[in-house]
Structures are given as structure tokens and as C-alpha cells.
GROMACS .gro file of C-alpha atoms in nm:
model
  413
    1MET     CA    1  -1.218   2.251  -2.207
    2LEU     CA    2  -0.968   1.970  -2.229
    3ASN     CA    3  -0.674   2.005  -1.995
    4ILE     CA    4  -0.441   1.992  -2.295
    5LYS     CA    5  -0.595   2.319  -2.419
    6ARG     CA    6  -0.553   2.474  -2.076
    7GLN     CA    7  -0.188   2.368  -2.070
    8ILE     CA    8  -0.129   2.518  -2.416
    9LEU     CA    9  -0.274   2.852  -2.305
   10ILE     CA   10  -0.071   2.858  -1.981
   11ALA     CA   11   0.250   2.759  -2.161
   12LEU     CA   12   0.204   3.040  -2.416
   13LEU     CA   13   0.113   3.296  -2.147
   14ASN     CA   14   0.441   3.218  -1.972
   15GLN     CA   15   0.646   3.278  -2.289
   16LYS     CA   16   0.605   3.632  -2.423
   17LYS     CA   17   0.790   3.563  -2.747
   18GLY     CA   18   0.585   3.245  -2.800
   19LEU     CA   19   0.665   2.876  -2.858
   20ARG     CA   20   0.706   2.643  -3.155
   21SER     CA   21   0.448   2.364  -3.195
   22SER     CA   22   0.735   2.114  -3.152
   23ASP     CA   23   0.831   2.277  -2.816
   24LEU     CA   24   0.470   2.258  -2.695
   25ALA     CA   25   0.441   1.899  -2.815
   26GLN     CA   26   0.753   1.795  -2.624
   27GLN     CA   27   0.638   1.981  -2.313
   28LEU     CA   28   0.290   1.824  -2.315
   29ASP     CA   29   0.398   1.482  -2.443
   30VAL     CA   30   0.180   1.485  -2.756
   31THR     CA   31   0.244   1.527  -3.131
   32PRO     CA   32   0.291   1.869  -3.303
   33ARG     CA   33  -0.020   1.789  -3.509
   34THR     CA   34  -0.226   1.751  -3.188
   35ILE     CA   35  -0.096   2.093  -3.074
   36ARG     CA   36  -0.196   2.260  -3.403
   37ASN     CA   37  -0.543   2.099  -3.399
   38ASN     CA   38  -0.603   2.214  -3.042
   39ILE     CA   39  -0.491   2.569  -3.123
   40THR     CA   40  -0.741   2.577  -3.413
   41GLU     CA   41  -1.019   2.456  -3.179
   42LEU     CA   42  -0.920   2.713  -2.915
   43ASN     CA   43  -0.936   3.002  -3.161
   44ARG     CA   44  -1.278   2.877  -3.279
   45SER     CA   45  -1.416   2.833  -2.923
   46LEU     CA   46  -1.288   3.176  -2.809
   47GLN     CA   47  -1.452   3.341  -3.115
   48GLY     CA   48  -1.143   3.517  -3.232
   49LYS     CA   49  -0.779   3.468  -3.312
   50VAL     CA   50  -0.640   3.480  -2.956
   51ILE     CA   51  -0.348   3.253  -3.050
   52GLY     CA   52  -0.153   3.407  -3.333
   53TYR     CA   53   0.134   3.269  -3.542
   54ARG     CA   54   0.453   3.458  -3.624
   55ARG     CA   55   0.684   3.213  -3.792
   56PRO     CA   56   0.804   2.991  -3.625
   57PHE     CA   57   0.621   3.078  -3.299
   58PHE     CA   58   0.264   3.056  -3.170
   59TYR     CA   59   0.184   3.340  -2.926
   60ILE     CA   60  -0.107   3.487  -2.724
   61SER     CA   61  -0.250   3.799  -2.894
   62ASN     CA   62  -0.504   3.881  -2.619
   63PRO     CA   63  -0.359   3.778  -2.277
   64GLU     CA   64  -0.643   3.937  -2.073
   65LEU     CA   65  -0.914   3.742  -2.257
   66VAL     CA   66  -0.718   3.416  -2.213
   67ARG     CA   67  -0.666   3.475  -1.838
   68ARG     CA   68  -1.039   3.541  -1.793
   69HIS     CA   69  -1.123   3.228  -1.995
   70ILE     CA   70  -0.889   3.009  -1.784
   71PHE     CA   71  -1.036   3.149  -1.461
   72ILE     CA   72  -1.394   3.068  -1.570
   73LYS     CA   73  -1.300   2.718  -1.685
   74ASP     CA   74  -1.102   2.646  -1.367
   75ASN     CA   75  -1.421   2.700  -1.169
   76GLN     CA   76  -1.601   2.442  -1.379
   77LEU     CA   77  -1.548   2.066  -1.390
   78HIS     CA   78  -1.307   2.025  -1.681
   79TYR     CA   79  -1.202   1.709  -1.856
   80PRO     CA   80  -0.898   1.534  -1.699
   81ASN     CA   81  -0.624   1.489  -1.955
   82TYR     CA   82  -0.290   1.502  -1.774
   83PRO     CA   83  -0.042   1.224  -1.864
   84SER     CA   84  -0.120   1.045  -1.535
   85ASP     CA   85  -0.492   1.035  -1.632
   86ARG     CA   86  -0.430   0.845  -1.955
   87PRO     CA   87  -0.451   0.485  -1.825
   88PHE     CA   88  -0.799   0.552  -1.683
   89LEU     CA   89  -0.922   0.747  -1.987
   90ILE     CA   90  -0.802   0.481  -2.234
   91TYR     CA   91  -0.940   0.195  -2.022
   92LEU     CA   92  -1.279   0.374  -2.002
   93GLN     CA   93  -1.291   0.394  -2.384
   94ILE     CA   94  -1.219   0.020  -2.412
   95TYR     CA   95  -1.464  -0.055  -2.126
   96ASN     CA   96  -1.748   0.140  -2.293
   97HIS     CA   97  -1.701   0.005  -2.648
   98PRO     CA   98  -1.696  -0.364  -2.754
   99LYS     CA   99  -1.441  -0.278  -3.025
  100VAL     CA  100  -1.254   0.051  -3.044
  101LYS     CA  101  -0.961   0.147  -3.267
  102ILE     CA  102  -0.651   0.338  -3.157
  103GLN     CA  103  -0.732   0.617  -3.406
  104GLU     CA  104  -1.077   0.660  -3.246
  105ILE     CA  105  -0.924   0.683  -2.897
  106SER     CA  106  -0.666   0.931  -3.027
  107SER     CA  107  -0.932   1.155  -3.186
  108LYS     CA  108  -1.151   1.141  -2.877
  109LEU     CA  109  -0.878   1.202  -2.616
  110HIS     CA  110  -0.628   1.407  -2.820
  111ILE     CA  111  -0.350   1.164  -2.729
  112GLY     CA  112  -0.077   1.045  -2.968
  113ARG     CA  113  -0.075   0.686  -3.097
  114ASN     CA  114   0.254   0.602  -2.922
  115GLU     CA  115   0.120   0.720  -2.587
  116ILE     CA  116  -0.194   0.510  -2.629
  117GLU     CA  117   0.009   0.200  -2.717
  118ASN     CA  118   0.238   0.249  -2.415
  119SER     CA  119  -0.061   0.293  -2.183
  120ILE     CA  120  -0.226  -0.021  -2.325
  121LYS     CA  121   0.088  -0.222  -2.243
  122GLY     CA  122   0.060  -0.113  -1.878
  123LEU     CA  123  -0.314  -0.183  -1.875
  124LYS     CA  124  -0.255  -0.533  -2.010
  125ARG     CA  125  -0.018  -0.608  -1.719
  126LEU     CA  126  -0.275  -0.474  -1.470
  127CYS     CA  127  -0.565  -0.667  -1.623
  128CYS     CA  128  -0.368  -0.995  -1.615
  129GLN     CA  129  -0.369  -0.974  -1.233
  130TYR     CA  130  -0.750  -0.970  -1.233
  131HIS     CA  131  -0.844  -1.240  -1.488
  132LEU     CA  132  -0.895  -0.992  -1.775
  133LYS     CA  133  -0.742  -0.961  -2.121
  134ILE     CA  134  -0.707  -0.663  -2.351
  135GLU     CA  135  -0.707  -0.807  -2.703
  136THR     CA  136  -0.584  -0.606  -3.000
  137ASN     CA  137  -0.632  -0.702  -3.365
  138SER     CA  138  -0.714  -0.540  -3.700
  139SER     CA  139  -1.081  -0.488  -3.603
  140GLY     CA  140  -0.990  -0.295  -3.285
  141ILE     CA  141  -0.924  -0.328  -2.912
  142SER     CA  142  -1.157  -0.519  -2.682
  143LEU     CA  143  -1.179  -0.616  -2.315
  144VAL     CA  144  -1.231  -0.988  -2.244
  145GLY     CA  145  -1.334  -1.122  -1.903
  146GLN     CA  146  -1.612  -1.123  -1.644
  147GLN     CA  147  -1.799  -0.795  -1.604
  148ILE     CA  148  -1.734  -0.799  -1.229
  149TRP     CA  149  -1.356  -0.786  -1.291
  150GLN     CA  150  -1.399  -0.517  -1.558
  151ASN     CA  151  -1.584  -0.306  -1.300
  152TYR     CA  152  -1.319  -0.376  -1.035
  153VAL     CA  153  -1.028  -0.262  -1.257
  154LEU     CA  154  -1.225   0.050  -1.359
  155ALA     CA  155  -1.282   0.129  -0.990
  156LEU     CA  156  -0.912   0.070  -0.910
  157LEU     CA  157  -0.796   0.302  -1.189
  158SER     CA  158  -1.035   0.575  -1.074
  159THR     CA  159  -0.898   0.581  -0.717
  160LYS     CA  160  -0.628   0.823  -0.834
  161ARG     CA  161  -0.882   1.104  -0.811
  162ILE     CA  162  -1.034   1.032  -0.467
  163SER     CA  163  -1.101   1.343  -0.260
  164ARG     CA  164  -1.291   1.416   0.060
  165LEU     CA  165  -1.531   1.639  -0.131
  166VAL     CA  166  -1.582   1.376  -0.406
  167LYS     CA  167  -1.481   1.626  -0.676
  168ASN     CA  168  -1.375   1.338  -0.896
  169GLN     CA  169  -1.394   1.407  -1.268
  170TYR     CA  170  -1.356   1.032  -1.328
  171LEU     CA  171  -1.691   0.963  -1.159
  172TYR     CA  172  -1.867   1.212  -1.386
  173LEU     CA  173  -1.710   1.044  -1.689
  174ILE     CA  174  -1.817   0.696  -1.570
  175PHE     CA  175  -2.176   0.785  -1.476
  176GLN     CA  176  -2.214   1.112  -1.676
  177LYS     CA  177  -2.531   1.300  -1.580
  178LYS     CA  178  -2.654   1.010  -1.363
  179PHE     CA  179  -2.384   1.067  -1.099
  180SER     CA  180  -2.502   1.197  -0.762
  181LYS     CA  181  -2.241   1.308  -0.510
  182ASP     CA  182  -2.484   1.269  -0.216
  183LYS     CA  183  -2.581   0.918  -0.326
  184PHE     CA  184  -2.214   0.820  -0.356
  185ILE     CA  185  -2.126   0.950  -0.005
  186SER     CA  186  -2.433   0.769   0.132
  187LYS     CA  187  -2.311   0.444  -0.028
  188ILE     CA  188  -1.967   0.485   0.132
  189THR     CA  189  -2.122   0.549   0.476
  190THR     CA  190  -2.353   0.246   0.446
  191ILE     CA  191  -2.068   0.014   0.339
  192ASN     CA  192  -1.838   0.145   0.614
  193ASN     CA  193  -2.100   0.076   0.884
  194LYS     CA  194  -2.181  -0.268   0.744
  195VAL     CA  195  -1.815  -0.376   0.734
  196LYS     CA  196  -1.763  -0.256   1.093
  197ASN     CA  197  -2.074  -0.431   1.223
  198GLU     CA  198  -2.055  -0.758   1.028
  199TYR     CA  199  -1.678  -0.816   1.004
  200ASN     CA  200  -1.540  -0.599   1.283
  201LEU     CA  201  -1.299  -0.439   1.032
  202GLN     CA  202  -1.202  -0.087   0.930
  203LEU     CA  203  -1.133  -0.046   0.557
  204GLU     CA  204  -0.908   0.219   0.406
  205ASP     CA  205  -1.070   0.509   0.216
  206LYS     CA  206  -0.954   0.364  -0.116
  207ASP     CA  207  -1.122   0.028  -0.053
  208LEU     CA  208  -1.448   0.186   0.065
  209TYR     CA  209  -1.445   0.400  -0.249
  210VAL     CA  210  -1.391   0.094  -0.474
  211LEU     CA  211  -1.679  -0.095  -0.310
  212ALA     CA  212  -1.913   0.205  -0.338
  213LEU     CA  213  -1.827   0.261  -0.704
  214MET     CA  214  -1.877  -0.109  -0.784
  215THR     CA  215  -2.219  -0.124  -0.616
  216MET     CA  216  -2.326   0.176  -0.825
  217LEU     CA  217  -2.193   0.015  -1.144
  218GLU     CA  218  -2.364  -0.316  -1.066
  219ASN     CA  219  -2.685  -0.143  -0.951
  220GLY     CA  220  -2.815  -0.454  -0.778
  221THR     CA  221  -2.749  -0.707  -0.502
  222SER     CA  222  -2.690  -1.033  -0.686
  223LYS     CA  223  -2.536  -1.325  -0.494
  224GLN     CA  224  -2.236  -1.318  -0.727
  225TYR     CA  225  -2.153  -0.958  -0.630
  226GLN     CA  226  -2.217  -1.019  -0.260
  227LYS     CA  227  -1.967  -1.307  -0.268
  228PHE     CA  228  -1.714  -1.088  -0.449
  229TYR     CA  229  -1.755  -0.803  -0.198
  230GLN     CA  230  -1.716  -1.038   0.099
  231GLU     CA  231  -1.393  -1.182  -0.042
  232LEU     CA  232  -1.265  -0.834  -0.134
  233ILE     CA  233  -1.322  -0.711   0.223
  234PHE     CA  234  -1.112  -0.993   0.370
  235TYR     CA  235  -0.853  -0.953   0.093
  236VAL     CA  236  -0.784  -0.580   0.130
  237ASN     CA  237  -0.844  -0.511   0.500
  238SER     CA  238  -0.560  -0.309   0.649
  239LYS     CA  239  -0.652  -0.282   1.014
  240THR     CA  240  -0.819  -0.530   1.243
  241LEU     CA  241  -1.023  -0.408   1.539
  242LYS     CA  242  -1.018  -0.732   1.737
  243LEU     CA  243  -0.803  -1.046   1.746
  244CYS     CA  244  -0.970  -1.383   1.784
  245GLU     CA  245  -0.861  -1.598   2.083
  246SER     CA  246  -0.651  -1.843   1.879
  247ASP     CA  247  -0.437  -1.554   1.746
  248LYS     CA  248  -0.367  -1.405   2.088
  249VAL     CA  249  -0.111  -1.672   2.182
  250ILE     CA  250   0.105  -1.592   1.878
  251TYR     CA  251   0.047  -1.221   1.933
  252GLN     CA  252   0.164  -1.239   2.296
  253SER     CA  253   0.471  -1.445   2.200
  254LEU     CA  254   0.576  -1.196   1.933
  255VAL     CA  255   0.519  -0.898   2.161
  256LYS     CA  256   0.752  -1.057   2.418
  257VAL     CA  257   1.022  -1.064   2.150
  258PHE     CA  258   0.945  -0.719   2.005
  259PRO     CA  259   0.760  -0.522   2.279
  260GLN     CA  260   0.835  -0.185   2.119
  261TYR     CA  261   0.632  -0.290   1.809
  262LYS     CA  262   0.320  -0.399   1.994
  263ASP     CA  263   0.069  -0.200   1.781
  264THR     CA  264   0.225  -0.300   1.449
  265ILE     CA  265   0.226  -0.667   1.547
  266TYR     CA  266  -0.135  -0.642   1.665
  267ASN     CA  267  -0.248  -0.504   1.327
  268GLY     CA  268  -0.025  -0.737   1.126
  269LEU     CA  269  -0.147  -1.052   1.296
  270GLY     CA  270  -0.503  -0.929   1.262
  271ASN     CA  271  -0.454  -0.901   0.886
  272ILE     CA  272  -0.308  -1.251   0.868
  273SER     CA  273  -0.602  -1.379   1.072
  274HIS     CA  274  -0.855  -1.237   0.827
  275HIS     CA  275  -0.664  -1.348   0.518
  276LEU     CA  276  -0.655  -1.703   0.657
  277LYS     CA  277  -1.032  -1.676   0.712
  278LEU     CA  278  -1.064  -1.588   0.344
  279VAL     CA  279  -0.879  -1.909   0.255
  280GLN     CA  280  -1.124  -2.106   0.473
  281LEU     CA  281  -1.417  -1.945   0.285
  282GLN     CA  282  -1.292  -2.128  -0.029
  283PRO     CA  283  -1.277  -1.805  -0.231
  284SER     CA  284  -1.393  -1.791  -0.593
  285TYR     CA  285  -1.224  -1.462  -0.684
  286PHE     CA  286  -0.930  -1.379  -0.455
  287SER     CA  287  -0.736  -1.702  -0.406
  288LEU     CA  288  -0.453  -1.689  -0.151
  289ASN     CA  289  -0.179  -1.945  -0.092
  290ILE     CA  290  -0.080  -2.022   0.267
  291LYS     CA  291   0.291  -2.011   0.348
  292LYS     CA  292   0.482  -2.068   0.672
  293THR     CA  293   0.784  -1.900   0.823
  294LYS     CA  294   0.972  -1.890   1.152
  295ILE     CA  295   1.030  -1.559   1.329
  296ALA     CA  296   1.218  -1.569   1.662
  297ASN     CA  297   1.138  -1.944   1.688
  298ILE     CA  298   0.765  -1.873   1.648
  299THR     CA  299   0.599  -2.039   1.347
  300LEU     CA  300   0.364  -1.810   1.154
  301SER     CA  301   0.120  -1.907   0.879
  302TYR     CA  302   0.056  -1.624   0.633
  303THR     CA  303  -0.054  -1.547   0.276
  304GLU     CA  304   0.113  -1.350  -0.004
  305GLN     CA  305  -0.094  -1.049   0.103
  306ASP     CA  306   0.108  -1.043   0.426
  307LYS     CA  307   0.457  -1.044   0.271
  308GLU     CA  308   0.523  -0.684   0.375
  309PHE     CA  309   0.442  -0.752   0.741
  310ILE     CA  310   0.653  -1.070   0.748
  311SER     CA  311   0.940  -0.884   0.581
  312PHE     CA  312   0.908  -0.611   0.846
  313LEU     CA  313   0.941  -0.868   1.126
  314ARG     CA  314   1.246  -1.023   0.962
  315HIS     CA  315   1.421  -0.688   0.929
  316ILE     CA  316   1.353  -0.526   1.264
  317PRO     CA  317   1.676  -0.336   1.348
  318THR     CA  318   1.916  -0.540   1.560
  319LYS     CA  319   1.949  -0.260   1.815
  320PHE     CA  320   1.613  -0.378   1.951
  321LEU     CA  321   1.730  -0.700   2.109
  322ARG     CA  322   1.555  -0.968   2.302
  323LYS     CA  323   1.728  -1.030   2.637
  324ARG     CA  324   1.851  -1.368   2.761
  325ILE     CA  325   2.022  -1.446   3.091
  326VAL     CA  326   2.262  -1.740   3.075
  327VAL     CA  327   2.378  -1.878   3.411
  328TYR     CA  328   2.676  -2.116   3.423
  329GLU     CA  329   2.766  -2.306   3.739
  330SER     CA  330   2.924  -2.653   3.740
  331ASN     CA  331   2.765  -2.742   4.073
  332ILE     CA  332   2.407  -2.847   3.994
  333PHE     CA  333   2.276  -2.768   4.345
  334GLU     CA  334   2.414  -2.413   4.343
  335LEU     CA  335   2.288  -2.366   3.987
  336THR     CA  336   1.934  -2.459   4.093
  337LYS     CA  337   1.956  -2.219   4.386
  338TYR     CA  338   2.054  -1.931   4.155
  339GLY     CA  339   1.779  -2.030   3.909
  340ASP     CA  340   1.515  -2.001   4.184
  341LYS     CA  341   1.658  -1.668   4.296
  342LEU     CA  342   1.644  -1.516   3.944
  343ALA     CA  343   1.306  -1.657   3.836
  344PHE     CA  344   1.112  -1.350   3.959
  345LEU     CA  345   1.295  -1.132   3.702
  346THR     CA  346   1.076  -1.274   3.422
  347ILE     CA  347   0.774  -1.124   3.598
  348LEU     CA  348   0.936  -0.778   3.613
  349PHE     CA  349   1.075  -0.808   3.259
  350PRO     CA  350   0.845  -1.032   3.045
  351GLU     CA  351   1.085  -1.024   2.747
  352LEU     CA  352   1.354  -1.200   2.954
  353GLU     CA  353   1.451  -1.561   2.901
  354ILE     CA  354   1.662  -1.744   3.162
  355LYS     CA  355   1.879  -2.040   3.067
  356LEU     CA  356   2.072  -2.248   3.321
  357SER     CA  357   2.369  -2.470   3.236
  358ASN     CA  358   2.623  -2.679   3.427
  359ASN     CA  359   2.786  -2.797   3.104
  360LEU     CA  360   3.077  -2.583   2.988
  361PHE     CA  361   3.053  -2.717   2.633
  362ASP     CA  362   2.689  -2.612   2.592
  363LEU     CA  363   2.771  -2.245   2.644
  364ASP     CA  364   2.847  -2.177   2.276
  365LYS     CA  365   2.489  -2.258   2.176
  366LEU     CA  366   2.346  -2.048   2.458
  367LEU     CA  367   2.571  -1.744   2.409
  368HIS     CA  368   2.602  -1.724   2.033
  369VAL     CA  369   2.251  -1.614   1.934
  370LYS     CA  370   2.190  -1.338   1.679
  371ASN     CA  371   1.956  -1.048   1.764
  372GLU     CA  372   1.959  -1.127   2.135
  373GLN     CA  373   2.132  -0.947   2.415
  374ILE     CA  374   2.299  -1.208   2.634
  375ILE     CA  375   2.365  -1.143   3.002
  376PHE     CA  376   2.619  -1.407   3.101
  377LEU     CA  377   2.656  -1.499   3.470
  378ALA     CA  378   2.941  -1.716   3.591
  379LYS     CA  379   3.188  -1.725   3.881
  380LYS     CA  380   3.481  -1.664   3.643
  381GLU     CA  381   3.483  -1.453   3.327
  382ARG     CA  382   3.461  -1.686   3.028
  383ILE     CA  383   3.440  -1.435   2.740
  384SER     CA  384   3.664  -1.499   2.438
  385LEU     CA  385   3.756  -1.278   2.140
  386PHE     CA  386   3.511  -1.475   1.926
  387ASP     CA  387   3.229  -1.380   2.167
  388GLU     CA  388   3.274  -1.013   2.074
  389LYS     CA  389   3.072  -1.075   1.758
  390TYR     CA  390   2.767  -1.117   1.977
  391HIS     CA  391   2.586  -0.890   2.226
  392ILE     CA  392   2.722  -1.042   2.549
  393LYS     CA  393   2.743  -0.860   2.884
  394PHE     CA  394   2.927  -1.045   3.164
  395PHE     CA  395   2.843  -1.031   3.537
  396LYS     CA  396   3.020  -1.221   3.811
  397LEU     CA  397   2.787  -1.470   3.981
  398GLU     CA  398   2.759  -1.363   4.346
  399PRO     CA  399   2.494  -1.347   4.624
  400LYS     CA  400   2.371  -0.992   4.536
  401ILE     CA  401   2.353  -1.056   4.160
  402SER     CA  402   1.971  -1.013   4.148
  403GLN     CA  403   1.994  -0.650   4.261
  404LYS     CA  404   2.272  -0.571   4.010
  405LEU     CA  405   2.069  -0.725   3.729
  406ILE     CA  406   1.758  -0.521   3.815
  407TYR     CA  407   1.960  -0.195   3.803
  408TYR     CA  408   2.120  -0.299   3.474
  409LEU     CA  409   1.792  -0.404   3.309
  410LEU     CA  410   1.615  -0.084   3.416
  411GLU     CA  411   1.895   0.121   3.258
  412GLN     CA  412   1.852  -0.074   2.935
  413GLU     CA  413   1.476  -0.010   2.928
   0.00000   0.00000   0.00000
């Protein structure tokens, strides 16, 4: 039973007086003609006139029979035909037929022409991202592009129906009677173990599902597909299990600036690391452009895949501030003495930065820093109204200043 038929029955059961075909059409986003055709088919399949017509309403004449019918069908695998299923269903028709006309898709799926055309517009935008074209002309609609990309887009569209129990109607439509749930789960397990062992990565459920579906569609291990899968793994990975040594320096620097986001930074830099590896592999399918940016005076190389992580770093709330101690003393010998005395604080508080100055005119640069909490030490208070725009805390420079700073910093932690 098509879901549209199920929805017609439920809609009519919920309205004792019945509904017009135009009301049902608007509710289910199809044409009145589609509603009337489905009602005719329902009456035929239920071997009796269970949906009657009393001008201008359609109504259920045998509610008990309809409820029993819906219950039986709900325990079977029924055809997916909700509005959100349409992109996949229409793409599958184009994927399976070299040339298919809109009227043929409409008859097969019981979807109005306007809905098909709107879905095709969205599918065209999606296909453009993956080197595919959907061409429409008087002879019909066709899919143009490498088979490997056609399979990838089909797998992407089918991810909407992923479930732990693999009760995915889409899979049965793709493979029909050849689909084996146990074989599919076995594929996912094998791929998951291989990715962990060979690349030290953990893929998301969606990406494991896509890879498993593609290997079943391809039904082989050609070099072309192996290359595609390797690139796809580096392209989509969402969590790294281990950072390489060269990345640890940047990781440690960023964690000093944003210690409260240690785990997020660890994963984010791991992703960047693997995307940059993909660039080094000279990819044939998933090409990535390297960009550079500066975060907290640390230069990061990244790809467009990492935009979200970079944006996150740029917009970390300002209430999480890096701390800087600025010490001003005109006497260079005394300044050095205080510098030596305060140096141990960076061991207790790794995020601390200590700046010493004996030049009064350099203080502006040292004090006026965004997203940093400045602890200003001097023998006389030198805070102006302009300084209030910044996060500056003043302490008088005196012999016991180290102890005061420790108490203050602990409170801030």
C-alpha cells in the first residue's frame, strides 16, 4: 500500500462527515485527480466500496474494516511516499532509467507534475556539487555523469531512512529482493573496523552507511572505487583518534588560549590534519583548497571542510578570556627583579602570559588587547577612562604581589 493511500484512509477516519477531494489534495500536497484515482484503487483492493461518496464529500462506510486493513499494512514494509521521500524516489526513477518522462514518474509514484518539477530543481542543485547533471528535454529526463557519483548521490539521499535495525524501505527499493539485512550490517562492521585499523579514524553512522551501500552497489573492488573510498574517508571524517606529532604544537598553543575547549580543539585540529593529508594525496574526486587564518596569533592552515571549526574558534564567547600580566616599572633593574619573581606563575597557570615594560608609551599596545584579561601591575594606578573598554584589573606593584596574584587567579579559575 502506498503511503498516500494510508494517509487518505486516516484523514477520512478522522472526519466523520467526510472530506472533499480538494481538501484531501491540499492536505496531502497532491492533485484532486490523484486523490480520486487512489480512492478508486483502494475500493478495488479492499474488495468493496469502503470509501463512499455523498456529494461533495468522500467518507468511510466501513470504519472497522479500514482500521483492520491499516493495522495489517502497518506491520508490513510499505512503500515510502511522504513529501520528504520524494527527492529520493524521483532520483531513483531517473537513476534506474536512461530516459524517463515526468508523466511516467507521476503515474508510478502518484505525485503531481508540479511536485516532481520542484523536486528535480533541488536534485539538480545537489547533483552539481558532485559532478553530475540532470538533463531534461522532450525525450525525457536523464542522469549524466560517472556511475561512481551517481551511486554516491543515491547513497546520500537514502541516508534519511537510516535506523539501527536497518528497517530502511529505501534499501529494499534500491536492491529489491536481493537486499539482505545481515549482509548489509556485516558490510558496515567490516568497513568500520578497516577504517579504525588503517586510518585510525572513527566515521559517523551516516558515512559508514554510505560506504556500505556503495560497496553493495558497485559489487566489486576495482582500483577506481578503492581510490574514491579512501578520499571519501579523509573528506568526511568527523572525529580523529590520534594527532600526529606535527599537529601537537598547534594543538598545545590553542589549548593554552582556550583551555576550556580542549576536546573540541583536539577533534577540530584532527579533522584539519586529515583533510590536509587528503590534499597531499592529490585527490581525483574530493578536491580541497587550502586556506590560512590567524586565531589568537596562531596561524592555521585549513580547508573549506573545516570552515565550521574555524568559525567556532573565531566566535568563542569573550567571557572566556586569555590572561596577560603587564608589569610597568621605569627602573629596568627593579623590573627585571619583578619579572624573575613572577615567572613561576606561568607554571601554575599555563594560559598566563607575562609582559614587562619600562616604557610608559608602550603600555597602550600591551593593555588594549581584545579577548584578553589584563592584570596590570604598576607602582601608581595608571588606568584611564578609555581603558574601561578593555578587561583590565589593576594591582599595586609591591613585595607581596605574587601571593595576591595567586589568590586572584585561583578565584578566577
